[in-house]
PDB file of C-alpha atoms in Angstrom:
ATOM      1  CA  MET A   1      24.071 -49.513 -45.710  1.00  0.00           C
ATOM      2  CA  TYR A   2      24.943 -51.808 -42.856  1.00  0.00           C
ATOM      3  CA  ARG A   3      21.977 -53.976 -41.882  1.00  0.00           C
ATOM      4  CA  SER A   4      23.096 -55.157 -38.434  1.00  0.00           C
ATOM      5  CA  GLY A   5      25.458 -54.311 -35.597  1.00  0.00           C
ATOM      6  CA  PRO A   6      26.384 -50.905 -34.157  1.00  0.00           C
ATOM      7  CA  LEU A   7      26.650 -49.347 -37.630  1.00  0.00           C
ATOM      8  CA  ALA A   8      23.166 -50.461 -38.728  1.00  0.00           C
ATOM      9  CA  GLY A   9      21.496 -47.979 -41.045  1.00  0.00           C
ATOM     10  CA  GLN A  10      24.688 -46.050 -41.785  1.00  0.00           C
ATOM     11  CA  ASP A  11      26.060 -45.583 -45.268  1.00  0.00           C
ATOM     12  CA  PRO A  12      29.623 -46.976 -45.252  1.00  0.00           C
ATOM     13  CA  ARG A  13      30.640 -44.226 -47.658  1.00  0.00           C
ATOM     14  CA  GLU A  14      30.048 -41.646 -44.920  1.00  0.00           C
ATOM     15  CA  LEU A  15      31.897 -43.420 -42.103  1.00  0.00           C
ATOM     16  CA  PRO A  16      35.330 -42.294 -40.848  1.00  0.00           C
ATOM     17  CA  ALA A  17      37.863 -44.704 -42.320  1.00  0.00           C
ATOM     18  CA  TYR A  18      41.119 -43.018 -43.367  1.00  0.00           C
ATOM     19  CA  GLY A  19      43.729 -40.993 -41.570  1.00  0.00           C
ATOM     20  CA  ILE A  20      45.205 -38.072 -43.480  1.00  0.00           C
ATOM     21  CA  ALA A  21      48.502 -39.818 -44.305  1.00  0.00           C
ATOM     22  CA  GLU A  22      46.699 -42.884 -45.645  1.00  0.00           C
ATOM     23  CA  ALA A  23      44.188 -40.873 -47.670  1.00  0.00           C
ATOM     24  CA  ALA A  24      46.957 -38.683 -49.102  1.00  0.00           C
ATOM     25  CA  ARG A  25      48.741 -41.789 -50.356  1.00  0.00           C
ATOM     26  CA  TYR A  26      45.628 -43.043 -52.128  1.00  0.00           C
ATOM     27  CA  VAL A  27      44.949 -39.761 -53.941  1.00  0.00           C
ATOM     28  CA  ARG A  28      48.639 -38.995 -54.568  1.00  0.00           C
ATOM     29  CA  LEU A  29      48.893 -35.789 -52.579  1.00  0.00           C
ATOM     30  CA  PRO A  30      51.423 -34.579 -50.020  1.00  0.00           C
ATOM     31  CA  ALA A  31      49.945 -35.235 -46.582  1.00  0.00           C
ATOM     32  CA  ALA A  32      50.537 -31.595 -45.608  1.00  0.00           C
ATOM     33  CA  THR A  33      48.460 -30.408 -48.573  1.00  0.00           C
ATOM     34  CA  LEU A  34      45.565 -32.711 -47.771  1.00  0.00           C
ATOM     35  CA  ARG A  35      45.727 -31.725 -44.095  1.00  0.00           C
ATOM     36  CA  SER A  36      45.374 -28.055 -45.012  1.00  0.00           C
ATOM     37  CA  TRP A  37      42.347 -28.873 -47.174  1.00  0.00           C
ATOM     38  CA  ILE A  38      40.789 -30.807 -44.288  1.00  0.00           C
ATOM     39  CA  VAL A  39      41.680 -28.837 -41.127  1.00  0.00           C
ATOM     40  CA  GLY A  40      43.119 -25.581 -42.477  1.00  0.00           C
ATOM     41  CA  ARG A  41      46.395 -23.980 -41.443  1.00  0.00           C
ATOM     42  CA  GLY A  42      47.734 -20.753 -40.037  1.00  0.00           C
ATOM     43  CA  TYR A  43      50.204 -18.532 -41.870  1.00  0.00           C
ATOM     44  CA  ARG A  44      51.849 -15.145 -41.420  1.00  0.00           C
ATOM     45  CA  THR A  45      51.406 -12.097 -43.627  1.00  0.00           C
ATOM     46  CA  ALA A  46      52.528  -8.486 -43.440  1.00  0.00           C
ATOM     47  CA  ALA A  47      49.099  -7.695 -41.989  1.00  0.00           C
ATOM     48  CA  GLY A  48      49.438 -10.304 -39.254  1.00  0.00           C
ATOM     49  CA  ARG A  49      48.583 -13.941 -38.781  1.00  0.00           C
ATOM     50  CA  GLN A  50      45.913 -15.325 -41.104  1.00  0.00           C
ATOM     51  CA  ARG A  51      44.190 -18.684 -41.385  1.00  0.00           C
ATOM     52  CA  PHE A  52      43.554 -20.846 -44.438  1.00  0.00           C
ATOM     53  CA  GLN A  53      40.065 -22.271 -43.992  1.00  0.00           C
ATOM     54  CA  PRO A  54      39.433 -25.945 -44.868  1.00  0.00           C
ATOM     55  CA  LEU A  55      37.669 -26.916 -48.095  1.00  0.00           C
ATOM     56  CA  ILE A  56      36.532 -30.443 -47.173  1.00  0.00           C
ATOM     57  CA  ARG A  57      34.531 -31.343 -44.057  1.00  0.00           C
ATOM     58  CA  PRO A  58      35.930 -34.629 -42.696  1.00  0.00           C
ATOM     59  CA  ALA A  59      33.641 -37.365 -41.447  1.00  0.00           C
ATOM     60  CA  ASP A  60      35.297 -37.127 -38.030  1.00  0.00           C
ATOM     61  CA  ARG A  61      36.970 -33.856 -37.109  1.00  0.00           C
ATOM     62  CA  LYS A  62      38.651 -35.187 -33.976  1.00  0.00           C
ATOM     63  CA  GLY A  63      41.164 -37.381 -35.819  1.00  0.00           C
ATOM     64  CA  PRO A  64      40.670 -35.968 -38.283  1.00  0.00           C
ATOM     65  CA  THR A  65      39.453 -39.056 -40.115  1.00  0.00           C
ATOM     66  CA  LEU A  66      38.123 -39.070 -43.657  1.00  0.00           C
ATOM     67  CA  SER A  67      35.286 -41.032 -45.200  1.00  0.00           C
ATOM     68  CA  PHE A  68      35.197 -42.608 -48.648  1.00  0.00           C
ATOM     69  CA  LEU A  69      33.244 -39.583 -49.894  1.00  0.00           C
ATOM     70  CA  ASN A  70      35.931 -37.293 -48.467  1.00  0.00           C
ATOM     71  CA  LEU A  71      38.449 -39.343 -50.453  1.00  0.00           C
ATOM     72  CA  VAL A  72      36.528 -38.659 -53.662  1.00  0.00           C
ATOM     73  CA  GLU A  73      36.302 -34.947 -52.801  1.00  0.00           C
ATOM     74  CA  ALA A  74      40.073 -34.863 -52.419  1.00  0.00           C
ATOM     75  CA  HIS A  75      40.474 -36.702 -55.735  1.00  0.00           C
ATOM     76  CA  VAL A  76      38.335 -34.102 -57.524  1.00  0.00           C
ATOM     77  CA  LEU A  77      39.965 -31.154 -55.744  1.00  0.00           C
ATOM     78  CA  ARG A  78      43.353 -32.503 -56.766  1.00  0.00           C
ATOM     79  CA  ALA A  79      42.200 -32.442 -60.390  1.00  0.00           C
ATOM     80  CA  LEU A  80      41.221 -28.793 -60.062  1.00  0.00           C
ATOM     81  CA  ARG A  81      44.303 -27.684 -58.220  1.00  0.00           C
ATOM     82  CA  ARG A  82      47.166 -29.844 -59.425  1.00  0.00           C
ATOM     83  CA  GLU A  83      46.144 -30.819 -62.942  1.00  0.00           C
ATOM     84  CA  HIS A  84      44.647 -27.548 -64.132  1.00  0.00           C
ATOM     85  CA  GLY A  85      46.059 -24.926 -61.768  1.00  0.00           C
ATOM     86  CA  ILE A  86      42.736 -23.494 -60.576  1.00  0.00           C
ATOM     87  CA  GLN A  87      43.435 -21.194 -57.635  1.00  0.00           C
ATOM     88  CA  ILE A  88      42.195 -22.309 -54.240  1.00  0.00           C
ATOM     89  CA  ARG A  89      40.413 -18.992 -53.696  1.00  0.00           C
ATOM     90  CA  ASP A  90      38.394 -19.629 -56.865  1.00  0.00           C
ATOM     91  CA  VAL A  91      37.542 -23.171 -55.816  1.00  0.00           C
ATOM     92  CA  ARG A  92      36.429 -21.859 -52.426  1.00  0.00           C
ATOM     93  CA  ALA A  93      34.265 -19.212 -54.087  1.00  0.00           C
ATOM     94  CA  ALA A  94      32.651 -21.866 -56.286  1.00  0.00           C
ATOM     95  CA  ILE A  95      31.914 -24.103 -53.302  1.00  0.00           C
ATOM     96  CA  GLN A  96      30.373 -21.215 -51.375  1.00  0.00           C
ATOM     97  CA  TYR A  97      28.360 -20.085 -54.396  1.00  0.00           C
ATOM     98  CA  ALA A  98      27.032 -23.607 -54.959  1.00  0.00           C
ATOM     99  CA  GLU A  99      25.895 -23.841 -51.332  1.00  0.00           C
ATOM    100  CA  ARG A 100      24.370 -20.375 -51.213  1.00  0.00           C
ATOM    101  CA  GLU A 101      22.824 -19.988 -54.661  1.00  0.00           C
ATOM    102  CA  LEU A 102      22.332 -23.525 -55.978  1.00  0.00           C
ATOM    103  CA  GLY A 103      21.569 -25.385 -52.759  1.00  0.00           C
ATOM    104  CA  ILE A 104      24.406 -27.852 -53.360  1.00  0.00           C
ATOM    105  CA  GLU A 105      26.168 -28.703 -50.111  1.00  0.00           C
ATOM    106  CA  ARG A 106      29.044 -30.766 -51.476  1.00  0.00           C
ATOM    107  CA  LEU A 107      29.983 -29.431 -54.871  1.00  0.00           C
ATOM    108  CA  LEU A 108      33.037 -31.658 -55.220  1.00  0.00           C
ATOM    109  CA  LEU A 109      30.763 -34.710 -55.125  1.00  0.00           C
ATOM    110  CA  HIS A 110      28.081 -33.349 -57.420  1.00  0.00           C
ATOM    111  CA  ARG A 111      28.279 -35.236 -60.684  1.00  0.00           C
ATOM    112  CA  LYS A 112      25.749 -33.046 -62.468  1.00  0.00           C
ATOM    113  CA  LEU A 113      28.070 -30.074 -62.149  1.00  0.00           C
ATOM    114  CA  LEU A 114      31.338 -31.842 -62.843  1.00  0.00           C
ATOM    115  CA  ALA A 115      31.003 -34.837 -65.118  1.00  0.00           C
ATOM    116  CA  ASN A 116      31.562 -34.628 -68.862  1.00  0.00           C
ATOM    117  CA  GLY A 117      31.289 -30.845 -69.059  1.00  0.00           C
ATOM    118  CA  LYS A 118      27.495 -30.824 -68.809  1.00  0.00           C
ATOM    119  CA  GLU A 119      25.617 -27.554 -69.173  1.00  0.00           C
ATOM    120  CA  LEU A 120      25.438 -26.851 -65.449  1.00  0.00           C
ATOM    121  CA  PHE A 121      29.191 -27.149 -65.180  1.00  0.00           C
ATOM    122  CA  LEU A 122      29.850 -24.728 -68.005  1.00  0.00           C
ATOM    123  CA  GLU A 123      27.117 -22.245 -67.103  1.00  0.00           C
ATOM    124  CA  HIS A 124      27.721 -22.011 -63.362  1.00  0.00           C
ATOM    125  CA  TYR A 125      31.043 -23.491 -62.347  1.00  0.00           C
ATOM    126  CA  GLY A 126      33.095 -22.495 -65.364  1.00  0.00           C
ATOM    127  CA  GLU A 127      31.782 -18.930 -65.395  1.00  0.00           C
ATOM    128  CA  LEU A 128      32.183 -18.584 -61.635  1.00  0.00           C
ATOM    129  CA  LEU A 129      35.872 -19.397 -61.964  1.00  0.00           C
ATOM    130  CA  SER A 130      36.148 -16.758 -64.717  1.00  0.00           C
ATOM    131  CA  LEU A 131      37.454 -19.287 -67.212  1.00  0.00           C
ATOM    132  CA  SER A 132      37.718 -18.538 -70.880  1.00  0.00           C
ATOM    133  CA  ARG A 133      35.895 -20.835 -73.265  1.00  0.00           C
ATOM    134  CA  SER A 134      39.167 -22.563 -74.152  1.00  0.00           C
ATOM    135  CA  ASP A 135      39.978 -22.960 -70.448  1.00  0.00           C
ATOM    136  CA  GLN A 136      36.571 -24.518 -69.880  1.00  0.00           C
ATOM    137  CA  ILE A 137      37.165 -27.023 -72.673  1.00  0.00           C
ATOM    138  CA  ALA A 138      40.584 -27.902 -71.248  1.00  0.00           C
ATOM    139  CA  LEU A 139      39.135 -28.283 -67.763  1.00  0.00           C
ATOM    140  CA  LYS A 140      36.374 -30.471 -69.146  1.00  0.00           C
ATOM    141  CA  ARG A 141      39.033 -32.868 -70.451  1.00  0.00           C
ATOM    142  CA  VAL A 142      40.754 -32.927 -67.065  1.00  0.00           C
ATOM    143  CA  PHE A 143      37.511 -33.863 -65.374  1.00  0.00           C
ATOM    144  CA  GLU A 144      36.641 -36.477 -67.949  1.00  0.00           C
ATOM    145  CA  ASP A 145      39.949 -38.168 -67.134  1.00  0.00           C
ATOM    146  CA  HIS A 146      39.522 -37.907 -63.373  1.00  0.00           C
ATOM    147  CA  LEU A 147      35.815 -38.657 -63.170  1.00  0.00           C
ATOM    148  CA  ALA A 148      36.306 -41.711 -65.353  1.00  0.00           C
ATOM    149  CA  ARG A 149      38.013 -43.025 -62.222  1.00  0.00           C
ATOM    150  CA  VAL A 150      34.760 -42.804 -60.237  1.00  0.00           C
ATOM    151  CA  GLU A 151      31.686 -45.034 -60.392  1.00  0.00           C
ATOM    152  CA  TRP A 152      28.354 -43.470 -59.446  1.00  0.00           C
ATOM    153  CA  ASP A 153      25.115 -44.868 -58.071  1.00  0.00           C
ATOM    154  CA  THR A 154      21.655 -43.995 -59.360  1.00  0.00           C
ATOM    155  CA  GLY A 155      21.542 -41.116 -56.894  1.00  0.00           C
ATOM    156  CA  LEU A 156      24.583 -39.598 -58.603  1.00  0.00           C
ATOM    157  CA  PHE A 157      26.868 -40.172 -55.625  1.00  0.00           C
ATOM    158  CA  PRO A 158      30.204 -42.006 -55.812  1.00  0.00           C
ATOM    159  CA  ILE A 159      30.334 -45.689 -54.934  1.00  0.00           C
ATOM    160  CA  ARG A 160      33.830 -46.648 -56.124  1.00  0.00           C
ATOM    161  CA  LEU A 161      37.098 -44.823 -56.792  1.00  0.00           C
ATOM    162  CA  TYR A 162      39.879 -46.122 -59.010  1.00  0.00           C
ATOM    163  CA  PRO A 163      42.953 -44.226 -57.782  1.00  0.00           C
ATOM    164  CA  PHE A 164      45.839 -43.383 -60.070  1.00  0.00           C
ATOM    165  CA  THR A 165      48.907 -45.472 -59.325  1.00  0.00           C
ATOM    166  CA  GLY A 166      51.408 -44.236 -61.918  1.00  0.00           C
ATOM    167  CA  GLU A 167      52.207 -41.031 -63.740  1.00  0.00           C
ATOM    168  CA  ASP A 168      49.792 -41.694 -66.624  1.00  0.00           C
ATOM    169  CA  HIS A 169      46.673 -39.707 -65.751  1.00  0.00           C
ATOM    170  CA  GLY A 170      45.140 -39.792 -69.211  1.00  0.00           C
ATOM    171  CA  ARG A 171      41.932 -41.463 -70.228  1.00  0.00           C
ATOM    172  CA  ARG A 172      43.854 -44.518 -71.411  1.00  0.00           C
ATOM    173  CA  ALA A 173      45.246 -45.166 -67.922  1.00  0.00           C
ATOM    174  CA  THR A 174      44.177 -48.549 -66.601  1.00  0.00           C
ATOM    175  CA  ARG A 175      41.986 -49.024 -63.528  1.00  0.00           C
ATOM    176  CA  PRO A 176      43.338 -52.135 -61.794  1.00  0.00           C
ATOM    177  CA  ILE A 177      42.999 -50.819 -58.230  1.00  0.00           C
ATOM    178  CA  ALA A 178      39.713 -49.800 -56.594  1.00  0.00           C
ATOM    179  CA  VAL A 179      38.559 -48.266 -53.332  1.00  0.00           C
ATOM    180  CA  ASP A 180      35.040 -49.301 -52.355  1.00  0.00           C
ATOM    181  CA  ALA A 181      33.629 -48.440 -48.937  1.00  0.00           C
ATOM    182  CA  ALA A 182      31.605 -51.675 -48.909  1.00  0.00           C
ATOM    183  CA  ILE A 183      34.606 -53.958 -49.503  1.00  0.00           C
ATOM    184  CA  ALA A 184      37.547 -54.632 -47.135  1.00  0.00           C
ATOM    185  CA  PHE A 185      36.508 -51.703 -44.928  1.00  0.00           C
ATOM    186  CA  GLY A 186      37.346 -49.308 -47.740  1.00  0.00           C
ATOM    187  CA  ARG A 187      40.948 -50.428 -48.196  1.00  0.00           C
ATOM    188  CA  PRO A 188      42.306 -50.513 -51.768  1.00  0.00           C
ATOM    189  CA  ILE A 189      41.795 -53.797 -53.587  1.00  0.00           C
ATOM    190  CA  VAL A 190      42.763 -55.346 -56.888  1.00  0.00           C
ATOM    191  CA  ALA A 191      39.467 -54.723 -58.635  1.00  0.00           C
ATOM    192  CA  SER A 192      39.321 -57.999 -60.545  1.00  0.00           C
ATOM    193  CA  VAL A 193      39.594 -60.285 -57.494  1.00  0.00           C
ATOM    194  CA  GLY A 194      38.987 -58.193 -54.374  1.00  0.00           C
ATOM    195  CA  VAL A 195      42.291 -58.952 -52.610  1.00  0.00           C
ATOM    196  CA  THR A 196      43.701 -55.949 -50.765  1.00  0.00           C
ATOM    197  CA  THR A 197      46.775 -54.176 -52.035  1.00  0.00           C
ATOM    198  CA  GLN A 198      48.180 -54.364 -48.505  1.00  0.00           C
ATOM    199  CA  ALA A 199      48.027 -58.171 -48.563  1.00  0.00           C
ATOM    200  CA  ILE A 200      49.991 -58.190 -51.808  1.00  0.00           C
ATOM    201  CA  ALA A 201      52.605 -55.735 -50.533  1.00  0.00           C
ATOM    202  CA  ASP A 202      52.999 -57.739 -47.314  1.00  0.00           C
ATOM    203  CA  ARG A 203      53.656 -60.956 -49.233  1.00  0.00           C
ATOM    204  CA  ILE A 204      56.187 -59.244 -51.488  1.00  0.00           C
ATOM    205  CA  ASP A 205      57.959 -57.855 -48.402  1.00  0.00           C
ATOM    206  CA  ALA A 206      57.994 -61.385 -46.963  1.00  0.00           C
ATOM    207  CA  GLY A 207      60.044 -62.537 -49.940  1.00  0.00           C
ATOM    208  CA  GLU A 208      57.498 -63.915 -52.400  1.00  0.00           C
ATOM    209  CA  SER A 209      57.774 -63.027 -56.065  1.00  0.00           C
ATOM    210  CA  VAL A 210      55.461 -61.148 -58.380  1.00  0.00           C
ATOM    211  CA  GLU A 211      55.028 -64.335 -60.401  1.00  0.00           C
ATOM    212  CA  GLU A 212      54.003 -66.359 -57.327  1.00  0.00           C
ATOM    213  CA  LEU A 213      51.355 -63.827 -56.322  1.00  0.00           C
ATOM    214  CA  SER A 214      50.126 -63.574 -59.887  1.00  0.00           C
ATOM    215  CA  ALA A 215      49.583 -67.339 -59.980  1.00  0.00           C
ATOM    216  CA  ASP A 216      48.042 -67.521 -56.487  1.00  0.00           C
ATOM    217  CA  TYR A 217      45.437 -64.826 -57.087  1.00  0.00           C
ATOM    218  CA  GLY A 218      44.846 -65.374 -60.785  1.00  0.00           C
ATOM    219  CA  ILE A 219      45.850 -61.832 -61.677  1.00  0.00           C
ATOM    220  CA  THR A 220      48.423 -60.402 -64.045  1.00  0.00           C
ATOM    221  CA  PRO A 221      51.932 -59.395 -62.952  1.00  0.00           C
ATOM    222  CA  GLU A 222      50.976 -55.849 -63.900  1.00  0.00           C
ATOM    223  CA  GLU A 223      48.117 -55.908 -61.375  1.00  0.00           C
ATOM    224  CA  VAL A 224      50.516 -57.098 -58.692  1.00  0.00           C
ATOM    225  CA  GLU A 225      52.894 -54.265 -59.531  1.00  0.00           C
ATOM    226  CA  GLU A 226      50.102 -51.678 -59.537  1.00  0.00           C
ATOM    227  CA  ALA A 227      49.059 -52.834 -56.053  1.00  0.00           C
ATOM    228  CA  ILE A 228      52.628 -52.393 -54.828  1.00  0.00           C
ATOM    229  CA  LEU A 229      52.882 -48.940 -56.449  1.00  0.00           C
ATOM    230  CA  LEU A 230      49.812 -47.756 -54.563  1.00  0.00           C
ATOM    231  CA  GLU A 231      50.964 -49.143 -51.230  1.00  0.00           C
ATOM    232  CA  ARG A 232      54.429 -47.661 -51.555  1.00  0.00           C
ATOM    233  CA  ALA A 233      53.374 -44.264 -52.899  1.00  0.00           C
ATOM    234  CA  ALA A 234      55.083 -41.475 -50.986  1.00  0.00           C
TER     235      ALA A 234
END
């Protein structure tokens, strides 16, 4: 929490920090997809115009602007939707069930239900999505890979996200880049030294080489390249 100034007493993880386009880049989603998850969208059917209701409540609905915790929710929702093909209607049903029956307001942040295929995940979430046992095991592996990218505090809430930067989403993927709401106002950093990925991309665009930045910051060329990959993600 901030200890002084206008934000005193507020958890930086809850504060509005990211526009939709920026957040979409960090979690490797099309901006239009993330926008629909955050603000919803209208669409036409044979029965008339319908509306897709949002799945994530943004920290600031006016922007809309997302918080760090919203970023983690999007990261987890991406794992469900893109990596395992869980239907949005099933995810929505699970979220509503968790709120109504289990008293869990933000299921996508709830480590006890998601991490490592614990009993609560298999008994409530897996069954609610009508997954077969083999599907549950496969989904468990997906979450192990994605939740290995999140660090948690003692209260079981996320404190740091290590976004994917390349196509390798397996458990052996490296974690050179981090997003931490308490560092650099939540902008991505090279985890080993704390320099922002934007600073690295700016220096590369100014004509400096990967080798020069590697020497200046005391990081590997691979870390420099990972920073650039994140900043230039479509």
